[in-house]
mmCIF file of C-alpha atoms in Angstrom:
data_model
loop_
_atom_site.group_PDB
_atom_site.id
_atom_site.type_symbol
_atom_site.label_atom_id
_atom_site.label_comp_id
_atom_site.label_asym_id
_atom_site.label_seq_id
_atom_site.Cartn_x
_atom_site.Cartn_y
_atom_site.Cartn_z
ATOM 1 C CA MET A 1 -14.900 -7.793 11.906
ATOM 2 C CA ALA A 2 -14.336 -10.690 14.399
ATOM 3 C CA LYS A 3 -15.736 -13.240 12.215
ATOM 4 C CA GLN A 4 -13.913 -12.151 9.667
ATOM 5 C CA MET A 5 -10.169 -12.142 11.465
ATOM 6 C CA ILE A 6 -11.241 -15.696 12.604
ATOM 7 C CA ARG A 7 -11.977 -16.646 8.912
ATOM 8 C CA SER A 8 -8.882 -15.253 7.804
ATOM 9 C CA TRP A 9 -6.509 -16.551 10.774
ATOM 10 C CA THR A 10 -7.926 -20.492 10.010
ATOM 11 C CA ASP A 11 -8.439 -20.266 6.319
ATOM 12 C CA VAL A 12 -5.548 -18.315 4.886
ATOM 13 C CA PRO A 13 -2.202 -19.477 4.846
ATOM 14 C CA GLN A 14 -0.267 -16.488 5.843
ATOM 15 C CA PHE A 15 3.453 -15.497 5.889
ATOM 16 C CA GLN A 16 5.446 -12.497 7.164
ATOM 17 C CA LEU A 17 8.448 -10.840 5.509
ATOM 18 C CA SER A 18 10.434 -7.708 7.276
ATOM 19 C CA THR A 19 12.896 -5.331 6.332
ATOM 20 C CA THR A 20 14.905 -2.406 7.927
ATOM 21 C CA ILE A 21 14.206 0.896 5.735
ATOM 22 C CA ARG A 22 16.624 3.856 6.169
ATOM 23 C CA CYS A 23 14.233 6.711 7.392
ATOM 24 C CA ASP A 24 16.666 10.150 7.180
ATOM 25 C CA GLU A 25 15.391 11.000 3.775
ATOM 26 C CA LEU A 26 11.583 10.508 4.613
ATOM 27 C CA ILE A 27 11.890 12.620 7.180
ATOM 28 C CA ARG A 28 13.557 15.319 5.170
ATOM 29 C CA TYR A 29 11.139 14.791 2.567
ATOM 30 C CA ARG A 30 7.689 15.181 4.698
ATOM 31 C CA LYS A 31 9.361 18.025 6.176
ATOM 32 C CA GLU A 32 9.512 20.125 2.893
ATOM 33 C CA LEU A 33 6.052 19.383 1.812
ATOM 34 C CA PRO A 34 4.149 22.214 1.090
ATOM 35 C CA THR A 35 1.387 21.074 3.308
ATOM 36 C CA LYS A 36 1.557 19.044 6.855
ATOM 37 C CA VAL A 37 0.953 15.361 5.906
ATOM 38 C CA SER A 38 1.158 12.295 8.213
ATOM 39 C CA TYR A 39 3.705 9.165 7.420
ATOM 40 C CA THR A 40 0.496 7.208 6.853
ATOM 41 C CA ALA A 41 -0.304 9.246 3.703
ATOM 42 C CA ILE A 42 3.039 9.132 2.199
ATOM 43 C CA ILE A 43 3.257 5.355 3.217
ATOM 44 C CA ALA A 44 -0.041 4.907 1.697
ATOM 45 C CA LYS A 45 1.107 6.607 -1.656
ATOM 46 C CA ALA A 46 4.273 4.362 -2.074
ATOM 47 C CA VAL A 47 2.143 1.350 -1.124
ATOM 48 C CA ALA A 48 -0.046 2.297 -4.198
ATOM 49 C CA LYS A 49 2.892 2.985 -6.847
ATOM 50 C CA ALA A 50 4.288 -0.339 -5.466
ATOM 51 C CA LEU A 51 1.226 -2.318 -6.197
ATOM 52 C CA GLN A 52 1.025 -0.786 -9.471
ATOM 53 C CA GLU A 53 4.230 -2.385 -10.186
ATOM 54 C CA TYR A 54 3.140 -5.557 -8.720
ATOM 55 C CA PRO A 55 -0.595 -6.253 -9.349
ATOM 56 C CA GLU A 56 -0.269 -9.776 -8.604
ATOM 57 C CA ILE A 57 -0.598 -8.532 -5.002
ATOM 58 C CA ASN A 58 -3.208 -6.122 -5.862
ATOM 59 C CA GLN A 59 -6.129 -8.764 -6.152
ATOM 60 C CA HIS A 60 -8.657 -10.743 -4.464
ATOM 61 C CA PHE A 61 -8.982 -14.181 -3.306
ATOM 62 C CA ASP A 62 -12.162 -15.995 -2.340
ATOM 63 C CA GLY A 63 -10.388 -19.081 -1.597
ATOM 64 C CA GLU A 64 -11.448 -20.391 -5.464
ATOM 65 C CA CYS A 65 -10.914 -17.414 -7.587
ATOM 66 C CA VAL A 66 -8.652 -15.001 -8.187
ATOM 67 C CA THR A 67 -9.842 -11.615 -9.020
ATOM 68 C CA LYS A 68 -8.123 -8.772 -10.513
ATOM 69 C CA ALA A 69 -8.814 -5.476 -8.852
ATOM 70 C CA ASP A 70 -9.702 -2.535 -11.345
ATOM 71 C CA GLU A 71 -8.209 -0.201 -9.012
ATOM 72 C CA VAL A 72 -5.876 0.428 -6.081
ATOM 73 C CA ALA A 73 -7.957 1.384 -2.898
ATOM 74 C CA ILE A 74 -6.015 1.161 0.562
ATOM 75 C CA GLY A 75 -7.751 0.286 3.704
ATOM 76 C CA ILE A 76 -6.597 1.915 6.430
ATOM 77 C CA ALA A 77 -6.722 -0.503 10.069
ATOM 78 C CA SER A 78 -8.613 2.258 12.585
ATOM 79 C CA ASP A 79 -9.158 1.966 16.283
ATOM 80 C CA THR A 80 -12.841 3.047 16.523
ATOM 81 C CA LYS A 81 -15.676 3.379 19.230
ATOM 82 C CA ARG A 82 -16.900 0.146 17.405
ATOM 83 C CA GLY A 83 -13.699 -1.751 17.351
ATOM 84 C CA LEU A 84 -11.214 -2.103 14.453
ATOM 85 C CA LEU A 85 -12.468 -1.094 11.312
ATOM 86 C CA VAL A 86 -10.742 -0.524 7.881
ATOM 87 C CA PRO A 87 -12.295 2.403 5.805
ATOM 88 C CA VAL A 88 -11.050 2.685 2.259
ATOM 89 C CA ILE A 89 -9.140 5.446 0.436
ATOM 90 C CA SER A 90 -10.145 4.688 -3.099
ATOM 91 C CA ASP A 91 -8.223 5.382 -6.102
ATOM 92 C CA VAL A 92 -4.830 6.302 -4.329
ATOM 93 C CA PRO A 93 -2.645 6.182 -6.825
ATOM 94 C CA ASN A 94 -4.230 9.187 -8.930
ATOM 95 C CA LYS A 95 -4.361 11.382 -5.076
ATOM 96 C CA SER A 96 -2.084 13.852 -4.279
ATOM 97 C CA LEU A 97 -0.759 13.667 -0.799
ATOM 98 C CA ALA A 98 -2.687 16.223 0.525
ATOM 99 C CA MET A 99 -5.835 14.575 -0.783
ATOM 100 C CA ILE A 100 -5.063 11.334 0.650
ATOM 101 C CA GLN A 101 -4.052 12.901 3.897
ATOM 102 C CA ALA A 102 -7.652 14.797 3.990
ATOM 103 C CA ASN A 103 -9.463 11.435 3.425
ATOM 104 C CA LEU A 104 -7.262 10.218 6.491
ATOM 105 C CA GLU A 105 -8.247 13.175 8.624
ATOM 106 C CA THR A 106 -12.241 11.833 7.184
ATOM 107 C CA ILE A 107 -11.503 8.482 8.770
ATOM 108 C CA LYS A 108 -10.231 9.981 11.904
ATOM 109 C CA GLU A 109 -13.299 11.931 12.557
ATOM 110 C CA GLN A 110 -15.248 9.235 11.825
ATOM 111 C CA SER A 111 -13.654 6.860 13.637
ATOM 112 C CA ASN A 112 -14.251 9.027 17.082
ATOM 113 C CA VAL A 113 -17.528 8.326 16.605
ATOM 114 C CA GLY A 114 -17.414 4.859 15.150
ATOM 115 C CA LYS A 115 -20.002 5.742 12.199
ATOM 116 C CA PHE A 116 -18.916 4.516 8.555
ATOM 117 C CA ALA A 117 -21.427 4.232 5.588
ATOM 118 C CA VAL A 118 -21.144 0.234 3.960
ATOM 119 C CA GLU A 119 -19.439 1.625 0.916
ATOM 120 C CA GLU A 120 -16.672 3.307 2.813
ATOM 121 C CA LEU A 121 -15.613 -0.245 4.465
ATOM 122 C CA THR A 122 -15.702 -2.103 0.952
ATOM 123 C CA GLY A 123 -14.113 -2.319 -2.046
ATOM 124 C CA GLY A 124 -9.910 -2.314 -0.354
ATOM 125 C CA THR A 125 -7.631 -4.497 -2.207
ATOM 126 C CA PHE A 126 -4.584 -3.841 0.405
ATOM 127 C CA THR A 127 -4.534 -3.030 4.163
ATOM 128 C CA ILE A 128 -1.825 -0.848 5.861
ATOM 129 C CA SER A 129 -1.826 -0.778 9.617
ATOM 130 C CA ASN A 130 0.108 1.839 11.538
ATOM 131 C CA LEU A 131 0.785 1.768 15.086
ATOM 132 C CA GLY A 132 3.518 4.263 14.676
ATOM 133 C CA MET A 133 1.941 6.912 16.662
ATOM 134 C CA PHE A 134 2.224 4.195 19.688
ATOM 135 C CA ASN A 135 5.352 2.728 21.628
ATOM 136 C CA VAL A 136 5.558 -0.147 19.017
ATOM 137 C CA GLU A 137 8.412 -0.788 16.856
ATOM 138 C CA GLN A 138 7.662 -3.926 14.910
ATOM 139 C CA PHE A 139 4.671 -6.295 14.251
ATOM 140 C CA SER A 140 2.469 -8.295 11.932
ATOM 141 C CA SER A 141 -1.229 -8.214 11.014
ATOM 142 C CA ILE A 142 -3.553 -11.028 9.839
ATOM 143 C CA VAL A 143 -4.689 -10.766 6.007
ATOM 144 C CA ASN A 144 -7.824 -8.715 5.641
ATOM 145 C CA ALA A 145 -9.260 -11.575 3.156
ATOM 146 C CA PRO A 146 -10.495 -11.795 0.402
ATOM 147 C CA GLN A 147 -7.639 -8.893 -0.119
ATOM 148 C CA ILE A 148 -4.002 -11.108 -0.097
ATOM 149 C CA GLY A 149 -1.774 -8.174 1.368
ATOM 150 C CA ILE A 150 -1.330 -6.088 4.441
ATOM 151 C CA LEU A 151 1.295 -3.975 5.803
ATOM 152 C CA ALA A 152 2.257 -3.240 9.656
ATOM 153 C CA VAL A 153 4.423 -0.454 10.627
ATOM 154 C CA GLY A 154 5.471 0.547 13.682
ATOM 155 C CA LYS A 155 7.385 3.888 14.766
ATOM 156 C CA ILE A 156 10.550 5.649 13.397
ATOM 157 C CA THR A 157 13.198 4.953 16.213
ATOM 158 C CA LYS A 158 16.900 5.292 16.150
ATOM 159 C CA ALA A 159 19.563 2.988 15.281
ATOM 160 C CA ALA A 160 23.158 2.283 14.962
ATOM 161 C CA VAL A 161 24.042 1.387 11.400
ATOM 162 C CA ILE A 162 26.910 0.819 8.994
ATOM 163 C CA ASN A 163 27.035 3.535 6.409
ATOM 164 C CA GLU A 164 29.041 2.749 2.825
ATOM 165 C CA GLU A 165 32.265 3.575 4.253
ATOM 166 C CA GLY A 166 32.100 1.135 7.149
ATOM 167 C CA GLN A 167 31.414 3.470 9.626
ATOM 168 C CA VAL A 168 29.112 3.203 12.569
ATOM 169 C CA VAL A 169 26.432 6.092 12.694
ATOM 170 C CA ALA A 170 23.038 7.252 13.785
ATOM 171 C CA ALA A 171 20.158 6.434 11.807
ATOM 172 C CA SER A 172 16.380 6.848 11.812
ATOM 173 C CA VAL A 173 14.983 3.455 10.622
ATOM 174 C CA MET A 174 11.692 1.576 10.543
ATOM 175 C CA HIS A 175 10.989 -1.793 10.634
ATOM 176 C CA PRO A 176 7.625 -2.748 8.343
ATOM 177 C CA VAL A 177 6.219 -6.275 7.735
ATOM 178 C CA ILE A 178 4.026 -7.663 5.236
ATOM 179 C CA THR A 179 1.738 -10.180 5.625
ATOM 180 C CA LEU A 180 0.918 -12.117 2.299
ATOM 181 C CA ASP A 181 -1.918 -15.034 1.342
ATOM 182 C CA HIS A 182 0.579 -17.906 0.438
ATOM 183 C CA ARG A 183 -2.067 -19.519 -1.969
ATOM 184 C CA VAL A 184 -1.525 -16.290 -4.414
ATOM 185 C CA ALA A 185 1.928 -14.992 -3.233
ATOM 186 C CA ASP A 186 4.846 -16.534 -2.964
ATOM 187 C CA GLY A 187 8.072 -15.373 -0.821
ATOM 188 C CA ALA A 188 9.781 -14.205 -4.066
ATOM 189 C CA LEU A 189 7.034 -12.175 -5.335
ATOM 190 C CA GLY A 190 6.444 -10.837 -1.597
ATOM 191 C CA ALA A 191 10.363 -9.770 -1.217
ATOM 192 C CA ARG A 192 10.227 -7.867 -4.685
ATOM 193 C CA PHE A 193 7.324 -5.853 -3.701
ATOM 194 C CA LEU A 194 9.083 -5.185 -0.287
ATOM 195 C CA THR A 195 12.087 -4.412 -2.113
ATOM 196 C CA TYR A 196 10.399 -2.277 -4.244
ATOM 197 C CA LEU A 197 8.572 -0.313 -1.650
ATOM 198 C CA CYS A 198 11.635 -0.021 0.870
ATOM 199 C CA ASP A 199 13.752 1.725 -2.171
ATOM 200 C CA LEU A 200 10.470 4.299 -2.906
ATOM 201 C CA LEU A 201 10.291 5.219 1.070
ATOM 202 C CA GLU A 202 14.389 5.627 1.228
ATOM 203 C CA HIS A 203 14.379 8.060 -1.531
ATOM 204 C CA PRO A 204 11.235 9.711 -1.576
ATOM 205 C CA MET A 205 12.392 13.055 -2.980
ATOM 206 C CA GLU A 206 13.418 11.232 -6.418
ATOM 207 C CA LYS A 207 10.348 8.627 -6.598
ATOM 208 C CA ILE A 208 7.281 9.673 -4.531
ATOM 209 C CA PRO A 209 5.318 13.002 -6.269
ATOM 210 C CA LYS A 210 4.791 15.772 -3.837
ATOM 211 C CA GLU A 211 1.919 16.388 -5.434
#
């Protein structure tokens, strides 16, 4: 992983885009789910939907050739006894939130002992790094090449925002940051992707299936 990060940092021209997501509806959505599901599972489902809408980001680039991915497979950056590893959840669009959560629980159990099969660490098309469980509000991550994108997610916090009536009100917010390989994705594409993802997470009741 250390060698991979060095190659990615030195060989890949990377840029970041950030935004602010209103999370009040997301919090209500999670509470109303029939089974207990983490925010990471919900974000993974939303990211998978966004990658289907913008397949240009769901690709690999080895420095010479761009390869379209056959599926949406989300890597989950995980702290393990062996250090940082990125186990992969395959075929995310076709999995329910409960199934994604079950995959995350398995990843957590395997992370505690640091044991993953090679096939569990390969094949990812995009990565999510979530430090929301720590006291981290916003950060950026390094692209996990040959993937071209990674989403960094911090914790949900309270903030003063201006509503549609021009009033200052308290709201729950999150500040995701996407990092992209500029050789494959430009700023406009990244902005459209992040805007679409923001819309999904701000209106999950309407746009993210509960099953």
